């Protein structure tokens, strides 16, 4: 059975992607050597599924539609920056997400419940809405990183609406991951549109 790598996420509007790219450029100019995520690959991820059989796409799409039912589009914002798990051993550099985060957490829980019902394992870490800017896989000067976050992370919050959950396929290529939408579930109408 053919397998694909997948995740469930909101695509970001161009204004948010441009802000993320500007923040990355500013941090790069400060000589921070991190593994940067290409701006077009930055999403608001609700669940990383990993490998699944291609034949399961339709049932996963139905699960996403059920999870989205009854949830209106979310008014969110990007604001602030930080690292996971902490400054002592940072692994991920992120931009934070604000706005209707309680509704976003409920939607995340509904997605987890629906996927667990299909025997996909639950995420053990608590959900923290964020946009991944870079991965940190080598020793980085914590003071330089902190200085960069403090200098660059004070941007004006940018508002956006999250209205469509997407099941993405991830193809790993030498030049980086290529993401393509497989299925979409609208929070407004709960319609499922096949790509």
Tab-separated table of N, CA and C in Angstrom, residues 26-187:
chain	number	residue	atom	x	y	z
A	26	UNK	N	15.552	39.526	9.293
A	26	UNK	CA	16.139	40.346	10.351
A	26	UNK	C	17.031	39.486	11.260
A	27	UNK	N	16.540	38.297	11.611
A	27	UNK	CA	17.326	37.409	12.485
A	27	UNK	C	18.568	36.877	11.765
A	28	UNK	N	18.445	36.570	10.470
A	28	UNK	CA	19.598	36.100	9.701
A	28	UNK	C	20.688	37.173	9.670
A	29	UNK	N	20.263	38.446	9.574
A	29	UNK	CA	21.233	39.543	9.523
A	29	UNK	C	21.992	39.668	10.847
A	30	UNK	N	21.477	39.047	11.888
A	30	UNK	CA	22.143	39.054	13.193
A	30	UNK	C	23.042	37.829	13.375
A	31	UNK	N	23.347	37.168	12.265
A	31	UNK	CA	24.293	36.043	12.233
A	31	UNK	C	23.815	34.838	13.056
A	32	UNK	N	22.490	34.640	13.076
A	32	UNK	CA	21.961	33.442	13.738
A	32	UNK	C	21.911	32.327	12.704
A	33	UNK	N	22.692	31.291	12.912
A	33	UNK	CA	22.753	30.179	11.966
A	33	UNK	C	21.783	29.091	12.432
A	34	UNK	N	20.578	29.158	11.880
A	34	UNK	CA	19.533	28.201	12.231
A	34	UNK	C	19.062	27.517	10.948
A	35	UNK	N	18.278	26.459	11.107
A	35	UNK	CA	17.695	25.772	9.942
A	35	UNK	C	16.331	26.414	9.678
A	36	UNK	N	16.329	27.407	8.782
A	36	UNK	CA	15.143	28.221	8.555
A	36	UNK	C	14.093	27.468	7.759
A	37	UNK	N	12.832	27.622	8.147
A	37	UNK	CA	11.711	27.078	7.384
A	37	UNK	C	11.428	28.059	6.250
A	38	UNK	N	11.275	27.551	5.039
A	38	UNK	CA	10.952	28.443	3.924
A	38	UNK	C	9.601	29.111	4.203
A	39	UNK	N	9.493	30.427	4.013
A	39	UNK	CA	8.252	31.130	4.372
A	39	UNK	C	6.988	30.494	3.797
A	40	UNK	N	7.071	30.002	2.557
A	40	UNK	CA	5.872	29.399	1.956
A	40	UNK	C	5.496	28.077	2.631
A	41	UNK	N	6.388	27.536	3.450
A	41	UNK	CA	6.104	26.282	4.164
A	41	UNK	C	5.648	26.503	5.605
A	42	UNK	N	5.477	27.755	6.007
A	42	UNK	CA	5.038	28.035	7.375
A	42	UNK	C	3.513	27.952	7.430
A	43	UNK	N	3.016	27.127	8.342
A	43	UNK	CA	1.577	26.927	8.528
A	43	UNK	C	1.260	26.964	10.017
A	44	UNK	N	-0.024	27.057	10.332
A	44	UNK	CA	-0.492	26.886	11.705
A	44	UNK	C	-0.963	25.437	11.808
A	45	UNK	N	-0.088	24.569	12.297
A	45	UNK	CA	-0.354	23.130	12.319
A	45	UNK	C	-1.175	22.744	13.536
A	46	UNK	N	-2.238	21.948	13.285
A	46	UNK	CA	-3.043	21.415	14.388
A	46	UNK	C	-2.653	19.983	14.719
A	47	UNK	N	-2.262	19.220	13.693
A	47	UNK	CA	-1.846	17.844	13.967
A	47	UNK	C	-0.890	17.349	12.896
A	48	UNK	N	0.246	16.840	13.341
A	48	UNK	CA	1.169	16.156	12.441
A	48	UNK	C	0.796	14.677	12.477
A	49	UNK	N	0.396	14.136	11.346
A	49	UNK	CA	-0.018	12.729	11.286
A	49	UNK	C	1.186	11.835	11.029
A	50	UNK	N	2.070	12.279	10.148
A	50	UNK	CA	3.181	11.423	9.746
A	50	UNK	C	2.739	10.522	8.610
A	51	UNK	N	3.340	9.345	8.532
A	51	UNK	CA	3.017	8.448	7.426
A	51	UNK	C	1.663	7.792	7.615
A	52	UNK	N	0.896	7.760	6.537
A	52	UNK	CA	-0.374	7.026	6.530
A	52	UNK	C	-0.579	6.462	5.133
A	53	UNK	N	-1.450	5.474	5.037
A	53	UNK	CA	-1.734	4.894	3.732
A	53	UNK	C	-2.564	5.877	2.908
A	54	UNK	N	-2.216	5.997	1.639
A	54	UNK	CA	-2.925	6.901	0.739
A	54	UNK	C	-4.420	6.601	0.735
A	55	UNK	N	-4.767	5.333	0.844
A	55	UNK	CA	-6.177	4.912	0.811
A	55	UNK	C	-6.999	5.483	1.966
A	56	UNK	N	-6.345	5.978	3.011
A	56	UNK	CA	-7.072	6.515	4.169
A	56	UNK	C	-7.415	7.999	4.031
A	57	UNK	N	-7.027	8.611	2.923
A	57	UNK	CA	-7.230	10.050	2.749
A	57	UNK	C	-8.696	10.443	2.932
A	58	UNK	N	-9.617	9.687	2.328
A	58	UNK	CA	-11.043	10.050	2.392
A	58	UNK	C	-11.568	9.997	3.829
A	59	UNK	N	-11.188	8.963	4.601
A	59	UNK	CA	-11.700	8.877	5.971
A	59	UNK	C	-11.084	9.946	6.872
A	60	UNK	N	-9.829	10.295	6.623
A	60	UNK	CA	-9.209	11.386	7.391
A	60	UNK	C	-9.897	12.699	7.039
A	61	UNK	N	-10.211	12.909	5.759
A	61	UNK	CA	-10.913	14.120	5.339
A	61	UNK	C	-12.267	14.229	6.031
A	62	UNK	N	-12.986	13.108	6.122
A	62	UNK	CA	-14.282	13.108	6.821
A	62	UNK	C	-14.101	13.445	8.295
A	63	UNK	N	-13.047	12.929	8.909
A	63	UNK	CA	-12.769	13.209	10.329
A	63	UNK	C	-12.510	14.704	10.531
A	64	UNK	N	-11.780	15.329	9.606
A	64	UNK	CA	-11.505	16.760	9.702
A	64	UNK	C	-12.808	17.544	9.568
A	65	UNK	N	-13.668	17.117	8.654
A	65	UNK	CA	-14.958	17.796	8.467
A	65	UNK	C	-15.793	17.722	9.746
A	66	UNK	N	-15.816	16.540	10.361
A	66	UNK	CA	-16.575	16.383	11.616
A	66	UNK	C	-15.995	17.281	12.711
A	67	UNK	N	-14.666	17.346	12.793
A	67	UNK	CA	-14.018	18.177	13.819
A	67	UNK	C	-14.350	19.653	13.607
A	68	UNK	N	-14.444	20.077	12.347
A	68	UNK	CA	-14.698	21.483	12.027
A	68	UNK	C	-16.153	21.883	12.229
A	69	UNK	N	-17.060	20.904	12.260
A	69	UNK	CA	-18.498	21.193	12.348
A	69	UNK	C	-18.805	22.068	13.565
A	70	UNK	N	-19.541	23.140	13.330
A	70	UNK	CA	-19.969	23.986	14.432
A	70	UNK	C	-18.937	25.014	14.882
A	71	UNK	N	-17.778	25.047	14.228
A	71	UNK	CA	-16.753	26.047	14.576
A	71	UNK	C	-16.754	27.138	13.519
A	72	UNK	N	-16.965	28.371	13.967
A	72	UNK	CA	-16.929	29.516	13.049
A	72	UNK	C	-15.471	29.845	12.726
A	73	UNK	N	-15.228	30.570	11.634
A	73	UNK	CA	-13.864	31.010	11.345
A	73	UNK	C	-13.261	31.723	12.557
A	74	UNK	N	-11.971	31.518	12.759
A	74	UNK	CA	-11.285	32.020	13.949
A	74	UNK	C	-10.536	33.312	13.649
A	75	UNK	N	-10.753	34.310	14.501
A	75	UNK	CA	-10.011	35.573	14.404
A	75	UNK	C	-8.740	35.412	15.232
A	76	UNK	N	-7.598	35.330	14.550
A	76	UNK	CA	-6.318	35.078	15.210
A	76	UNK	C	-5.340	36.203	14.891
A	77	UNK	N	-4.217	36.178	15.549
A	77	UNK	CA	-3.158	37.138	15.259
A	77	UNK	C	-1.812	36.466	15.473
A	78	UNK	N	-0.791	36.958	14.811
A	78	UNK	CA	0.569	36.521	15.092
A	78	UNK	C	1.220	37.605	15.926
A	79	UNK	N	1.850	37.189	17.021
A	79	UNK	CA	2.435	38.152	17.953
A	79	UNK	C	3.462	37.465	18.835
A	80	UNK	N	4.559	38.159	19.059
A	80	UNK	CA	5.582	37.658	19.967
A	80	UNK	C	6.384	36.504	19.392
A	81	UNK	N	7.481	36.185	20.090
A	81	UNK	CA	8.355	35.102	19.651
A	81	UNK	C	8.861	34.341	20.858
A	82	UNK	N	9.339	33.127	20.615
A	82	UNK	CA	9.921	32.334	21.682
A	82	UNK	C	10.574	31.085	21.125
A	83	UNK	N	10.978	30.195	22.023
A	83	UNK	CA	11.609	28.939	21.627
A	83	UNK	C	11.000	27.793	22.427
A	84	UNK	N	11.007	26.616	21.831
A	84	UNK	CA	10.674	25.364	22.529
A	84	UNK	C	11.959	24.573	22.667
A	85	UNK	N	12.196	23.819	23.720
A	85	UNK	CA	11.403	23.835	24.954
A	85	UNK	C	11.759	24.995	25.869
A	86	UNK	N	12.920	25.620	25.697
A	86	UNK	CA	13.330	26.753	26.524
A	86	UNK	C	14.696	27.248	26.078
A	87	UNK	N	15.148	28.344	26.656
A	87	UNK	CA	16.404	28.965	26.220
A	87	UNK	C	17.636	28.125	26.544
A	88	UNK	N	17.548	27.219	27.520
A	88	UNK	CA	18.741	26.407	27.842
A	88	UNK	C	19.107	25.468	26.709
A	89	UNK	N	18.091	24.837	26.122
A	89	UNK	CA	18.340	23.927	24.995
A	89	UNK	C	17.295	24.160	23.924
A	90	UNK	N	17.351	25.307	23.257
A	90	UNK	CA	16.306	25.616	22.272
A	90	UNK	C	16.363	24.669	21.079
A	91	UNK	N	15.190	24.214	20.639
A	91	UNK	CA	15.105	23.319	19.468
A	91	UNK	C	14.289	23.948	18.337
A	92	UNK	N	13.312	24.790	18.712
A	92	UNK	CA	12.415	25.393	17.722
A	92	UNK	C	12.254	26.874	18.036
A	93	UNK	N	12.403	27.719	17.018
A	93	UNK	CA	12.149	29.152	17.145
A	93	UNK	C	10.789	29.426	16.512
A	94	UNK	N	9.907	30.127	17.249
A	94	UNK	CA	8.544	30.305	16.765
A	94	UNK	C	8.033	31.722	16.940
A	95	UNK	N	6.971	32.030	16.148
A	95	UNK	CA	6.143	33.221	16.349
A	95	UNK	C	4.867	32.727	17.018
A	96	UNK	N	4.394	33.485	18.006
A	96	UNK	CA	3.204	33.090	18.747
A	96	UNK	C	1.915	33.423	18.021
A	97	UNK	N	0.830	32.799	18.498
A	97	UNK	CA	-0.508	33.007	17.933
A	97	UNK	C	-1.423	33.473	19.056
A	98	UNK	N	-2.135	34.586	18.817
A	98	UNK	CA	-3.089	35.110	19.783
A	98	UNK	C	-4.474	35.176	19.173
A	99	UNK	N	-5.386	35.859	19.850
A	99	UNK	CA	-6.759	35.976	19.357
A	99	UNK	C	-7.645	34.919	19.990
A	100	UNK	N	-8.486	34.298	19.187
A	100	UNK	CA	-9.458	33.313	19.695
A	100	UNK	C	-8.770	31.960	19.942
A	101	UNK	N	-7.834	31.968	20.881
A	101	UNK	CA	-7.044	30.749	21.115
A	101	UNK	C	-7.841	29.685	21.874
A	102	UNK	N	-8.848	30.075	22.679
A	102	UNK	CA	-9.686	29.067	23.346
A	102	UNK	C	-10.454	28.253	22.310
A	103	UNK	N	-11.033	28.939	21.331
A	103	UNK	CA	-11.760	28.245	20.255
A	103	UNK	C	-10.793	27.391	19.433
A	104	UNK	N	-9.570	27.890	19.229
A	104	UNK	CA	-8.561	27.130	18.491
A	104	UNK	C	-8.190	25.861	19.263
A	105	UNK	N	-8.040	25.974	20.587
A	105	UNK	CA	-7.732	24.790	21.405
A	105	UNK	C	-8.866	23.764	21.348
A	106	UNK	N	-10.107	24.237	21.348
A	106	UNK	CA	-11.260	23.321	21.247
A	106	UNK	C	-11.244	22.597	19.904
A	107	UNK	N	-10.934	23.348	18.849
A	107	UNK	CA	-10.854	22.741	17.518
A	107	UNK	C	-9.726	21.715	17.478
A	108	UNK	N	-8.587	22.054	18.060
A	108	UNK	CA	-7.472	21.107	18.124
A	108	UNK	C	-7.890	19.828	18.852
A	109	UNK	N	-8.593	19.974	19.992
A	109	UNK	CA	-9.050	18.804	20.762
A	109	UNK	C	-10.015	17.963	19.931
A	110	UNK	N	-10.893	18.621	19.169
A	110	UNK	CA	-11.835	17.883	18.318
A	110	UNK	C	-11.093	17.111	17.232
A	111	UNK	N	-10.059	17.736	16.640
A	111	UNK	CA	-9.242	17.056	15.627
A	111	UNK	C	-8.554	15.842	16.260
A	112	UNK	N	-7.955	16.029	17.443
A	112	UNK	CA	-7.289	14.909	18.134
A	112	UNK	C	-8.276	13.774	18.407
A	113	UNK	N	-9.493	14.111	18.872
A	113	UNK	CA	-10.504	13.086	19.163
A	113	UNK	C	-10.887	12.310	17.910
A	114	UNK	N	-11.135	13.038	16.835
A	114	UNK	CA	-11.530	12.389	15.577
A	114	UNK	C	-10.408	11.490	15.036
A	115	UNK	N	-9.170	11.966	15.126
A	115	UNK	CA	-8.051	11.177	14.621
A	115	UNK	C	-7.774	9.978	15.515
A	116	UNK	N	-7.952	10.145	16.828
A	116	UNK	CA	-7.778	9.012	17.752
A	116	UNK	C	-8.807	7.927	17.462
A	117	UNK	N	-10.020	8.334	17.079
A	117	UNK	CA	-11.068	7.365	16.734
A	117	UNK	C	-10.683	6.556	15.498
A	118	UNK	N	-9.767	7.092	14.687
A	118	UNK	CA	-9.259	6.362	13.510
A	118	UNK	C	-7.937	5.648	13.817
A	119	UNK	N	-7.597	5.580	15.100
A	119	UNK	CA	-6.386	4.886	15.569
A	119	UNK	C	-5.083	5.615	15.234
A	120	UNK	N	-5.144	6.926	15.056
A	120	UNK	CA	-3.916	7.712	14.952
A	120	UNK	C	-3.548	8.154	16.366
A	121	UNK	N	-2.290	7.987	16.775
A	121	UNK	CA	-1.925	8.322	18.157
A	121	UNK	C	-2.109	9.804	18.468
A	122	UNK	N	-2.510	10.071	19.702
A	122	UNK	CA	-2.666	11.449	20.171
A	122	UNK	C	-1.284	12.073	20.393
A	123	UNK	N	-1.220	13.374	20.223
A	123	UNK	CA	-0.016	14.127	20.564
A	123	UNK	C	0.060	14.194	22.080
A	124	UNK	N	1.205	13.821	22.644
A	124	UNK	CA	1.335	13.795	24.101
A	124	UNK	C	1.616	15.161	24.697
A	125	UNK	N	2.286	16.032	23.934
A	125	UNK	CA	2.583	17.378	24.449
A	125	UNK	C	1.329	18.236	24.376
A	126	UNK	N	1.173	19.159	25.336
A	126	UNK	CA	0.015	20.057	25.258
A	126	UNK	C	0.093	20.938	24.016
A	127	UNK	N	-1.059	21.284	23.468
A	127	UNK	CA	-1.116	22.092	22.251
A	127	UNK	C	-0.699	23.533	22.557
A	128	UNK	N	0.245	24.049	21.780
A	128	UNK	CA	0.674	25.438	21.888
A	128	UNK	C	0.703	26.005	20.464
A	129	UNK	N	-0.284	26.824	20.141
A	129	UNK	CA	-0.386	27.368	18.782
A	129	UNK	C	0.831	28.240	18.474
A	130	UNK	N	1.471	27.956	17.353
A	130	UNK	CA	2.672	28.703	16.974
A	130	UNK	C	2.964	28.498	15.497
A	131	UNK	N	3.828	29.348	14.963
A	131	UNK	CA	4.343	29.205	13.607
A	131	UNK	C	5.837	28.960	13.721
A	132	UNK	N	6.316	27.841	13.213
A	132	UNK	CA	7.738	27.512	13.303
A	132	UNK	C	8.527	28.311	12.270
A	133	UNK	N	9.463	29.126	12.776
A	133	UNK	CA	10.342	29.912	11.900
A	133	UNK	C	11.617	29.159	11.549
A	134	UNK	N	12.156	28.406	12.535
A	134	UNK	CA	13.440	27.721	12.334
A	134	UNK	C	13.556	26.575	13.315
A	135	UNK	N	14.388	25.597	12.931
A	135	UNK	CA	14.754	24.512	13.840
A	135	UNK	C	16.211	24.725	14.233
A	136	UNK	N	16.509	24.371	15.460
A	136	UNK	CA	17.850	24.625	15.991
A	136	UNK	C	18.479	23.267	16.271
A	137	UNK	N	19.365	22.825	15.385
A	137	UNK	CA	19.933	21.486	15.543
A	137	UNK	C	21.422	21.506	15.846
A	138	UNK	N	21.944	22.684	16.157
A	138	UNK	CA	23.353	22.770	16.566
A	138	UNK	C	23.444	23.771	17.702
A	139	UNK	N	24.596	23.811	18.304
A	139	UNK	CA	24.804	24.745	19.415
A	139	UNK	C	24.633	26.173	18.914
A	140	UNK	N	23.846	26.952	19.637
A	140	UNK	CA	23.636	28.344	19.267
A	140	UNK	C	23.950	29.184	20.504
A	141	UNK	N	24.501	30.359	20.287
A	141	UNK	CA	24.812	31.252	21.397
A	141	UNK	C	23.491	31.737	21.997
A	142	UNK	N	23.142	31.294	23.231
A	142	UNK	CA	21.832	31.640	23.790
A	142	UNK	C	21.634	33.143	23.961
A	143	UNK	N	22.697	33.871	24.260
A	143	UNK	CA	22.553	35.322	24.438
A	143	UNK	C	22.244	36.001	23.109
A	144	UNK	N	22.935	35.565	22.038
A	144	UNK	CA	22.673	36.141	20.716
A	144	UNK	C	21.238	35.824	20.273
A	145	UNK	N	20.799	34.597	20.559
A	145	UNK	CA	19.433	34.202	20.216
A	145	UNK	C	18.428	35.045	20.995
A	146	UNK	N	18.635	35.186	22.287
A	146	UNK	CA	17.743	35.977	23.137
A	146	UNK	C	17.720	37.439	22.695
A	147	UNK	N	18.893	37.990	22.404
A	147	UNK	CA	18.974	39.377	21.928
A	147	UNK	C	18.180	39.547	20.631
A	148	UNK	N	18.327	38.571	19.738
A	148	UNK	CA	17.608	38.615	18.459
A	148	UNK	C	16.102	38.576	18.662
A	149	UNK	N	15.648	37.666	19.532
A	149	UNK	CA	14.206	37.545	19.812
A	149	UNK	C	13.680	38.842	20.413
A	150	UNK	N	14.420	39.404	21.349
A	150	UNK	CA	13.960	40.636	22.006
A	150	UNK	C	13.934	41.819	21.033
A	151	UNK	N	14.900	41.878	20.139
A	151	UNK	CA	14.971	42.996	19.191
A	151	UNK	C	13.923	42.869	18.085
A	152	UNK	N	13.734	41.646	17.591
A	152	UNK	CA	12.894	41.437	16.415
A	152	UNK	C	11.453	41.102	16.803
A	153	UNK	N	11.256	40.542	17.987
A	153	UNK	CA	9.944	40.019	18.378
A	153	UNK	C	8.931	41.054	18.812
A	154	UNK	N	9.289	42.330	18.722
A	154	UNK	CA	8.364	43.383	19.168
A	154	UNK	C	7.550	43.962	18.009
A	155	UNK	N	7.308	43.179	16.974
A	155	UNK	CA	6.532	43.653	15.828
A	155	UNK	C	5.057	43.811	16.226
A	156	UNK	N	4.358	44.644	15.467
A	156	UNK	CA	2.919	44.841	15.699
A	156	UNK	C	2.185	43.536	15.390
A	157	UNK	N	1.244	43.118	16.262
A	157	UNK	CA	0.465	41.908	15.947
A	157	UNK	C	-0.231	42.057	14.593
A	158	UNK	N	-0.241	40.989	13.830
A	158	UNK	CA	-0.920	40.998	12.527
A	158	UNK	C	-2.126	40.076	12.613
A	159	UNK	N	-3.308	40.619	12.319
A	159	UNK	CA	-4.558	39.861	12.415
A	159	UNK	C	-4.785	39.040	11.163
A	160	UNK	N	-5.387	37.868	11.348
A	160	UNK	CA	-5.804	37.061	10.202
A	160	UNK	C	-6.967	36.165	10.617
A	161	UNK	N	-7.652	35.630	9.636
A	161	UNK	CA	-8.775	34.729	9.891
A	161	UNK	C	-8.395	33.329	9.421
A	162	UNK	N	-8.595	32.359	10.294
A	162	UNK	CA	-8.366	30.952	9.943
A	162	UNK	C	-9.731	30.334	9.665
A	163	UNK	N	-9.979	29.991	8.415
A	163	UNK	CA	-11.329	29.553	8.043
A	163	UNK	C	-11.378	28.212	7.329
A	164	UNK	N	-10.214	27.608	7.057
A	164	UNK	CA	-10.209	26.374	6.276
A	164	UNK	C	-9.121	25.426	6.771
A	165	UNK	N	-9.552	24.310	7.338
A	165	UNK	CA	-8.590	23.276	7.745
A	165	UNK	C	-8.173	22.498	6.508
A	166	UNK	N	-6.890	22.217	6.396
A	166	UNK	CA	-6.376	21.533	5.206
A	166	UNK	C	-5.579	20.305	5.609
A	167	UNK	N	-5.830	19.213	4.912
A	167	UNK	CA	-4.993	18.025	5.020
A	167	UNK	C	-3.901	18.171	3.968
A	168	UNK	N	-2.666	18.351	4.441
A	168	UNK	CA	-1.523	18.539	3.552
A	168	UNK	C	-0.733	17.248	3.403
A	169	UNK	N	-0.192	17.079	2.200
A	169	UNK	CA	0.790	16.024	1.948
A	169	UNK	C	2.158	16.682	1.932
A	170	UNK	N	3.139	16.022	2.528
A	170	UNK	CA	4.502	16.539	2.581
A	170	UNK	C	5.417	15.599	1.810
A	171	UNK	N	6.023	16.124	0.750
A	171	UNK	CA	7.016	15.364	-0.021
A	171	UNK	C	8.393	15.890	0.340
A	172	UNK	N	9.234	15.018	0.894
A	172	UNK	CA	10.585	15.432	1.287
A	172	UNK	C	11.507	15.366	0.075
A	173	UNK	N	12.054	16.528	-0.281
A	173	UNK	CA	12.954	16.654	-1.442
A	173	UNK	C	14.298	17.159	-0.952
A	174	UNK	N	15.366	16.994	-1.751
A	174	UNK	CA	16.682	17.507	-1.337
A	174	UNK	C	16.665	19.001	-1.010
A	175	UNK	N	15.837	19.778	-1.743
A	175	UNK	CA	15.783	21.222	-1.497
A	175	UNK	C	14.823	21.584	-0.363
A	176	UNK	N	14.219	20.589	0.279
A	176	UNK	CA	13.292	20.833	1.385
A	176	UNK	C	11.931	20.228	1.103
A	177	UNK	N	11.048	20.314	2.076
A	177	UNK	CA	9.722	19.721	1.939
A	177	UNK	C	8.856	20.528	0.974
A	178	UNK	N	8.063	19.814	0.179
A	178	UNK	CA	7.073	20.428	-0.704
A	178	UNK	C	5.706	20.005	-0.179
A	179	UNK	N	4.855	20.990	0.143
A	179	UNK	CA	3.537	20.699	0.693
A	179	UNK	C	2.466	20.915	-0.368
A	180	UNK	N	1.499	19.998	-0.414
A	180	UNK	CA	0.363	20.167	-1.315
A	180	UNK	C	-0.918	19.794	-0.581
A	181	UNK	N	-1.984	20.550	-0.842
A	181	UNK	CA	-3.270	20.323	-0.181
A	181	UNK	C	-3.966	19.121	-0.819
A	182	UNK	N	-4.412	18.207	0.036
A	182	UNK	CA	-5.162	17.038	-0.442
A	182	UNK	C	-6.665	17.255	-0.290
A	183	UNK	N	-7.078	17.751	0.869
A	183	UNK	CA	-8.494	17.968	1.175
A	183	UNK	C	-8.625	19.235	2.008
A	184	UNK	N	-9.804	19.871	1.944
A	184	UNK	CA	-10.052	21.088	2.706
A	184	UNK	C	-11.413	20.984	3.391
A	185	UNK	N	-11.487	21.499	4.618
A	185	UNK	CA	-12.750	21.545	5.356
A	185	UNK	C	-12.963	22.981	5.825
A	186	UNK	N	-14.023	23.604	5.326
A	186	UNK	CA	-14.297	24.989	5.676
A	186	UNK	C	-14.942	25.078	7.048
A	187	UNK	N	-14.462	26.006	7.879
A	187	UNK	CA	-15.092	26.235	9.174
A	187	UNK	C	-16.415	26.974	9.002
